[in-house]
Coordinates of C-alpha atoms in Angstrom, one line a residue:
M1 CA 4.2 -11.7 -48.0
S2 CA 5.7 -12.0 -44.2
Q3 CA 3.4 -11.4 -41.7
T4 CA 3.9 -8.5 -39.3
F5 CA 4.3 -9.1 -35.3
L6 CA 4.0 -6.7 -32.2
G7 CA 5.0 -7.1 -29.1
A8 CA 3.3 -5.5 -25.7
V9 CA 5.0 -5.2 -22.4
D10 CA 2.8 -5.5 -19.7
Q11 CA 4.3 -4.4 -16.5
G12 CA 1.4 -5.1 -13.8
T13 CA 1.3 -5.1 -10.0
T14 CA 2.2 -8.6 -9.3
S15 CA 3.9 -9.8 -12.5
T16 CA 5.0 -8.8 -15.9
R17 CA 4.3 -10.2 -19.1
F18 CA 5.3 -10.0 -22.6
I19 CA 2.7 -10.6 -25.2
V20 CA 3.0 -11.2 -29.1
F21 CA 0.7 -10.1 -31.5
D22 CA -0.1 -10.8 -35.1
S23 CA -1.3 -8.3 -37.7
E24 CA -4.9 -8.9 -36.9
G25 CA -4.4 -8.4 -33.5
N26 CA -4.5 -12.4 -32.6
L27 CA -2.4 -13.6 -29.3
V28 CA 0.1 -15.9 -30.6
A29 CA 2.5 -16.2 -27.6
S30 CA 3.0 -14.8 -24.4
S31 CA 5.7 -15.1 -21.2
Q32 CA 4.9 -14.0 -17.6
I33 CA 7.2 -13.9 -14.4
E34 CA 6.1 -13.1 -11.2
F35 CA 7.9 -10.5 -9.0
T36 CA 8.8 -10.0 -5.3
Q37 CA 6.1 -7.8 -3.2
H38 CA 7.7 -6.1 -0.2
F39 CA 5.8 -4.9 2.7
P40 CA 8.6 -3.3 5.1
H41 CA 5.8 -1.8 7.6
S42 CA 2.0 -1.6 7.8
G43 CA 0.8 -0.2 4.9
W44 CA 3.8 0.1 2.6
V45 CA 4.3 -1.3 -0.4
E46 CA 7.6 -1.6 -2.6
H47 CA 8.9 -3.5 -5.6
D48 CA 12.4 -3.5 -6.5
A49 CA 12.9 -1.3 -9.4
E50 CA 15.7 -3.0 -11.0
E51 CA 14.0 -6.8 -10.5
I52 CA 11.0 -5.2 -12.6
Y53 CA 13.4 -4.3 -15.1
Q54 CA 15.2 -7.5 -15.1
S55 CA 11.6 -9.5 -15.2
V56 CA 11.0 -7.5 -18.5
L57 CA 14.1 -8.7 -19.9
K58 CA 13.4 -12.3 -19.1
C59 CA 9.9 -12.4 -20.7
M60 CA 11.5 -10.5 -23.8
S61 CA 14.0 -13.4 -24.0
S62 CA 11.7 -16.6 -23.6
P63 CA 12.0 -18.8 -26.5
S64 CA 8.3 -18.5 -26.9
V65 CA 8.5 -15.1 -27.9
T66 CA 11.9 -14.8 -29.7
A67 CA 10.4 -17.2 -32.2
Y68 CA 8.6 -14.4 -34.1
P69 CA 10.1 -11.6 -36.0
I70 CA 8.7 -8.4 -33.7
K71 CA 8.5 -5.2 -35.7
A72 CA 7.7 -3.0 -32.9
I73 CA 6.9 -3.0 -29.1
G74 CA 4.6 -0.7 -26.8
I75 CA 4.5 -0.6 -23.2
T76 CA 1.9 -0.7 -20.5
N77 CA 2.1 -0.4 -17.0
Q78 CA 1.0 -0.1 -13.4
R79 CA 0.3 3.4 -12.9
E80 CA 1.3 6.0 -10.0
T81 CA 4.4 3.9 -8.8
A82 CA 6.9 6.0 -8.1
V83 CA 10.5 5.6 -9.3
A84 CA 13.8 7.4 -8.2
W85 CA 16.9 6.6 -10.0
S86 CA 20.5 8.3 -10.6
S87 CA 21.4 9.1 -14.1
A88 CA 25.0 8.6 -13.2
T89 CA 24.6 4.9 -12.4
G90 CA 21.3 4.0 -13.9
K91 CA 20.5 2.2 -10.8
P92 CA 17.3 3.0 -8.3
L93 CA 18.0 5.2 -5.4
Y94 CA 15.2 3.4 -3.2
R95 CA 12.8 0.6 -3.8
A96 CA 9.5 1.8 -6.1
I97 CA 6.6 2.9 -3.6
V98 CA 3.5 1.2 -5.3
W99 CA 0.4 2.5 -6.0
Q100 CA -1.3 0.9 -3.1
D101 CA 1.2 2.6 -0.5
T102 CA -0.3 4.6 2.4
R103 CA 2.5 5.9 4.0
T104 CA 1.9 9.6 2.9
I105 CA -1.4 9.6 4.8
D106 CA 0.0 12.5 7.2
I107 CA 1.0 14.7 4.1
V108 CA -2.6 13.8 2.6
R109 CA -4.1 15.2 6.0
Q110 CA -2.4 18.3 5.5
Y111 CA -5.2 19.5 3.0
T112 CA -8.2 20.0 4.7
D113 CA -9.9 20.2 1.0
K114 CA -8.9 17.1 -0.8
A115 CA -10.1 18.6 -3.9
V116 CA -7.8 22.0 -4.0
F117 CA -5.9 20.9 -6.8
Q118 CA -8.4 18.8 -8.8
H119 CA -9.3 22.2 -11.2
V120 CA -5.7 22.0 -12.6
T121 CA -4.9 18.0 -12.1
G122 CA -8.2 16.5 -12.4
L123 CA -7.1 14.6 -9.3
P124 CA -7.9 15.0 -5.8
V125 CA -5.0 14.6 -2.7
A126 CA -4.8 11.0 -2.2
N127 CA -2.0 8.6 -1.1
Y128 CA -2.7 7.0 -4.4
F129 CA -0.8 9.4 -6.7
S130 CA 3.0 10.0 -7.7
A131 CA 4.0 13.7 -6.2
L132 CA 3.1 12.3 -2.7
K133 CA 5.4 9.4 -3.1
F134 CA 8.2 11.6 -4.7
K135 CA 8.0 13.9 -1.7
W136 CA 8.4 11.2 0.8
M137 CA 11.5 9.9 -1.3
L138 CA 12.8 13.6 -0.9
D139 CA 12.1 14.1 2.5
H140 CA 13.6 10.9 3.8
V141 CA 16.0 9.0 1.6
P142 CA 19.6 10.3 1.7
A143 CA 20.6 8.6 -1.7
V144 CA 17.6 10.9 -3.1
Q145 CA 18.5 14.0 -1.4
E146 CA 22.1 13.7 -2.6
A147 CA 21.2 12.7 -6.0
A148 CA 18.8 16.2 -6.1
R149 CA 21.9 18.1 -5.2
D150 CA 24.5 17.0 -7.5
G151 CA 21.7 17.1 -10.2
S152 CA 21.6 13.4 -11.4
L153 CA 18.4 12.7 -9.9
R154 CA 15.5 11.2 -12.2
L155 CA 11.9 10.4 -11.2
G156 CA 9.4 8.7 -12.9
T157 CA 6.6 6.0 -13.2
I158 CA 7.4 2.5 -14.2
D159 CA 6.8 3.6 -17.9
S160 CA 9.4 6.0 -17.6
W161 CA 11.9 3.9 -15.7
L162 CA 11.4 1.1 -18.4
I163 CA 11.9 3.1 -21.5
Y164 CA 14.8 4.8 -19.8
K165 CA 16.2 1.1 -19.2
L166 CA 15.4 -0.2 -22.4
T167 CA 16.9 2.9 -24.4
G168 CA 20.3 2.6 -22.5
G169 CA 19.5 5.8 -20.8
K170 CA 18.8 8.0 -24.1
R171 CA 14.9 8.5 -23.2
H172 CA 13.4 10.0 -20.3
V173 CA 9.6 10.3 -21.1
T174 CA 6.1 9.5 -20.1
D175 CA 3.0 9.3 -21.9
V176 CA 0.1 11.7 -20.9
S177 CA -1.8 8.9 -19.7
N178 CA 0.8 8.3 -17.0
A179 CA 1.6 11.7 -16.6
S180 CA -2.0 12.4 -15.5
R181 CA -1.5 10.2 -12.5
T182 CA 1.2 12.0 -10.8
L183 CA -0.8 15.0 -9.4
L184 CA 1.7 17.1 -11.2
M185 CA 0.5 17.5 -14.7
D186 CA -2.1 20.4 -15.6
I187 CA -4.9 18.2 -17.4
H188 CA -6.0 21.2 -19.6
T189 CA -2.6 21.9 -21.0
L190 CA -0.8 18.3 -20.7
R191 CA 2.4 19.8 -19.1
W192 CA 4.0 19.6 -15.8
S193 CA 2.4 22.1 -13.7
Q194 CA 4.7 24.7 -12.3
S195 CA 2.6 25.4 -9.3
M196 CA 1.8 21.4 -8.4
C197 CA 5.8 20.8 -8.5
A198 CA 6.6 23.8 -6.3
E199 CA 3.8 22.6 -4.1
F200 CA 5.4 19.1 -3.4
G201 CA 9.2 20.3 -3.9
I202 CA 10.0 18.6 -7.0
N203 CA 12.1 20.6 -9.5
M204 CA 10.7 20.2 -13.2
E205 CA 14.5 18.6 -14.4
W206 CA 13.9 15.4 -12.4
L207 CA 10.8 14.7 -14.5
P208 CA 10.5 12.9 -17.7
E209 CA 9.3 14.8 -20.8
I210 CA 5.6 14.5 -21.7
I211 CA 4.7 12.5 -24.9
P212 CA 1.3 11.3 -26.7
S213 CA 0.7 7.6 -26.1
C214 CA 1.5 6.8 -29.5
Y215 CA 4.8 8.1 -30.4
D216 CA 8.5 7.1 -31.4
L217 CA 10.8 6.5 -28.2
G218 CA 13.5 5.1 -29.8
S219 CA 14.8 1.4 -30.0
V220 CA 15.7 -1.3 -27.1
E221 CA 19.3 -0.9 -26.8
D222 CA 20.4 -4.6 -26.7
G223 CA 19.1 -8.4 -26.2
P224 CA 17.2 -10.3 -28.4
M225 CA 15.3 -7.5 -29.4
A226 CA 18.0 -5.2 -30.1
A227 CA 17.2 -2.3 -32.5
T228 CA 13.4 -2.8 -32.2
M229 CA 11.3 0.3 -32.1
I230 CA 9.0 1.0 -28.7
G231 CA 6.0 2.6 -30.5
G232 CA 4.1 4.2 -27.5
C233 CA 3.2 3.5 -23.9
I234 CA -0.1 3.9 -21.8
G235 CA -1.3 3.5 -18.4
D236 CA -2.7 -0.1 -17.9
Q237 CA -6.4 1.2 -17.1
Q238 CA -6.2 3.1 -20.0
G239 CA -4.9 0.6 -22.0
S240 CA -7.7 -1.6 -21.3
L241 CA -10.0 1.2 -22.4
I242 CA -8.7 0.6 -25.9
G243 CA -8.4 -2.8 -26.1
Q244 CA -12.2 -2.9 -24.9
R245 CA -12.6 -0.7 -28.0
C246 CA -14.1 2.4 -26.1
F247 CA -13.2 5.0 -28.7
H248 CA -16.0 7.0 -28.5
P249 CA -17.7 9.2 -25.6
G250 CA -20.2 7.4 -23.3
Q251 CA -18.3 4.2 -23.6
A252 CA -17.0 2.5 -20.7
K253 CA -15.1 -0.5 -19.2
N254 CA -15.0 -2.2 -16.3
T255 CA -11.5 -4.3 -15.4
Y256 CA -11.1 -6.6 -12.4
G257 CA -7.0 -7.1 -11.5
T258 CA -5.3 -6.5 -8.1
G259 CA -8.0 -3.6 -8.0
C260 CA -11.3 -2.7 -9.7
F261 CA -11.1 0.1 -12.3
I262 CA -13.9 1.7 -14.7
L263 CA -13.5 4.2 -16.7
L264 CA -15.8 6.6 -19.0
N265 CA -14.7 7.9 -22.1
T266 CA -15.4 11.7 -22.5
G267 CA -14.0 12.4 -25.6
P268 CA -12.1 15.9 -25.9
R269 CA -13.7 17.3 -22.5
A270 CA -12.2 17.0 -19.3
P271 CA -15.1 17.4 -16.9
I272 CA -14.6 17.6 -13.1
S273 CA -17.1 15.2 -11.1
R274 CA -18.5 16.4 -8.1
H275 CA -19.4 12.7 -7.0
G276 CA -16.0 11.5 -6.3
L277 CA -14.8 10.2 -9.8
I278 CA -11.5 11.7 -10.9
T279 CA -10.7 13.2 -14.3
T280 CA -7.8 11.5 -16.5
V281 CA -6.2 11.5 -19.7
A282 CA -7.4 8.2 -21.9
F283 CA -5.1 8.6 -24.6
Q284 CA -3.4 11.3 -26.8
V285 CA -2.8 10.3 -30.7
G286 CA -0.8 13.1 -32.5
Q287 CA -2.8 16.1 -31.6
T288 CA -6.0 14.5 -30.6
T289 CA -6.5 14.2 -27.0
C290 CA -9.3 11.8 -25.0
Y291 CA -10.3 12.2 -21.6
A292 CA -12.1 9.8 -19.3
M293 CA -14.1 9.7 -16.0
E294 CA -12.5 7.0 -13.4
G295 CA -13.7 5.1 -10.4
S296 CA -11.1 3.2 -8.5
I297 CA -11.1 0.6 -6.1
A298 CA -8.0 -0.5 -4.7
I299 CA -8.5 -4.1 -3.4
A300 CA -9.9 -6.5 -5.7
G301 CA -7.7 -9.3 -6.7
A302 CA -5.5 -8.6 -4.0
G303 CA -8.2 -9.7 -1.5
V304 CA -8.5 -13.0 -3.0
R305 CA -4.8 -13.3 -2.8
W306 CA -4.9 -12.4 0.6
L307 CA -7.2 -14.9 1.6
K308 CA -5.0 -17.4 0.0
D309 CA -1.3 -16.3 0.8
G310 CA -2.1 -14.2 3.7
L311 CA -4.9 -16.3 5.7
G312 CA -4.6 -19.8 3.8
I313 CA -8.2 -20.4 3.9
I314 CA -7.8 -21.1 0.3
Q315 CA -5.7 -23.1 -1.5
S316 CA -6.1 -21.5 -5.1
S317 CA -7.9 -18.4 -6.7
A318 CA -10.5 -20.4 -8.3
E319 CA -11.9 -21.6 -4.8
I320 CA -13.7 -18.2 -4.6
G321 CA -16.0 -19.1 -7.3
K322 CA -17.0 -22.4 -6.0
S323 CA -17.8 -21.4 -2.6
K324 CA -21.3 -21.9 -1.5
T325 CA -20.9 -21.0 2.0
I326 CA -23.2 -18.2 3.2
A327 CA -23.0 -16.7 6.7
S328 CA -26.0 -16.5 8.5
P329 CA -27.0 -13.2 10.0
N330 CA -27.0 -14.8 13.3
Q331 CA -23.6 -16.5 13.1
H332 CA -21.3 -14.8 15.6

């Protein structure tokens, strides 16, 4: 009997990977590509969405990956990063605004009660979430405004963009875990909230269809994996909750990457925190929805990268762990 292999697109904040697993979950092959980080102004962080898509195609075309007959692929992605593109051309209308970006601080300051929408979305009003990034593009980018007028505007997070491109524009979808990070989804109904979309001036026709995390999303349109089924997508931190096998309420994981994120499985309950945590969808399989509470720190590995690439005081990330220097309280 021939062995079954599955593929995973891991689209992160600084790099893209494609990983091949065998039927027992063992990693058998992978390919990874870093892509450009854009910092046009202080506090602004942008990615070229087309470059991200091309990085996915390159990883999927790697000889180490194509050596295996892959039955289906899934997608996990950096969350909240906002993409606007045209359905007429299939091209981005502006660089993707990354989850770390803080340009929307003036919009956030308009809301004196940051928890005003938390009972609907599970989220506070913060720079972090996609709705504010979409609103900024609608307010400031002429190409986005024109697409909104002519009906060709499409908005989404990175998962939506990649699925749209991989399926040749046939599917405009997002899963519940990614939708729950936009500040636009009702955390209880798992549908776009009409009131939240109206609050930020977003037409629901521009947004992707919300689907379960495990779902037939169609097939890859062309390339070395043409006709391969896309079997689901999930936000990266929720994906790591599953990867750590936190399937039951009370189980938690903490992961360190560009940022640092702890998620606690709360099962079918979506509790609202009084202590600064956010409520999010962990995953949905069929009609079963699992929620989580999350604590997020934006800068973890990104700080190490800044020490290396920004300040140049270390040559490699490994030097952080080897450092034995302790600053004296009397040092200035």
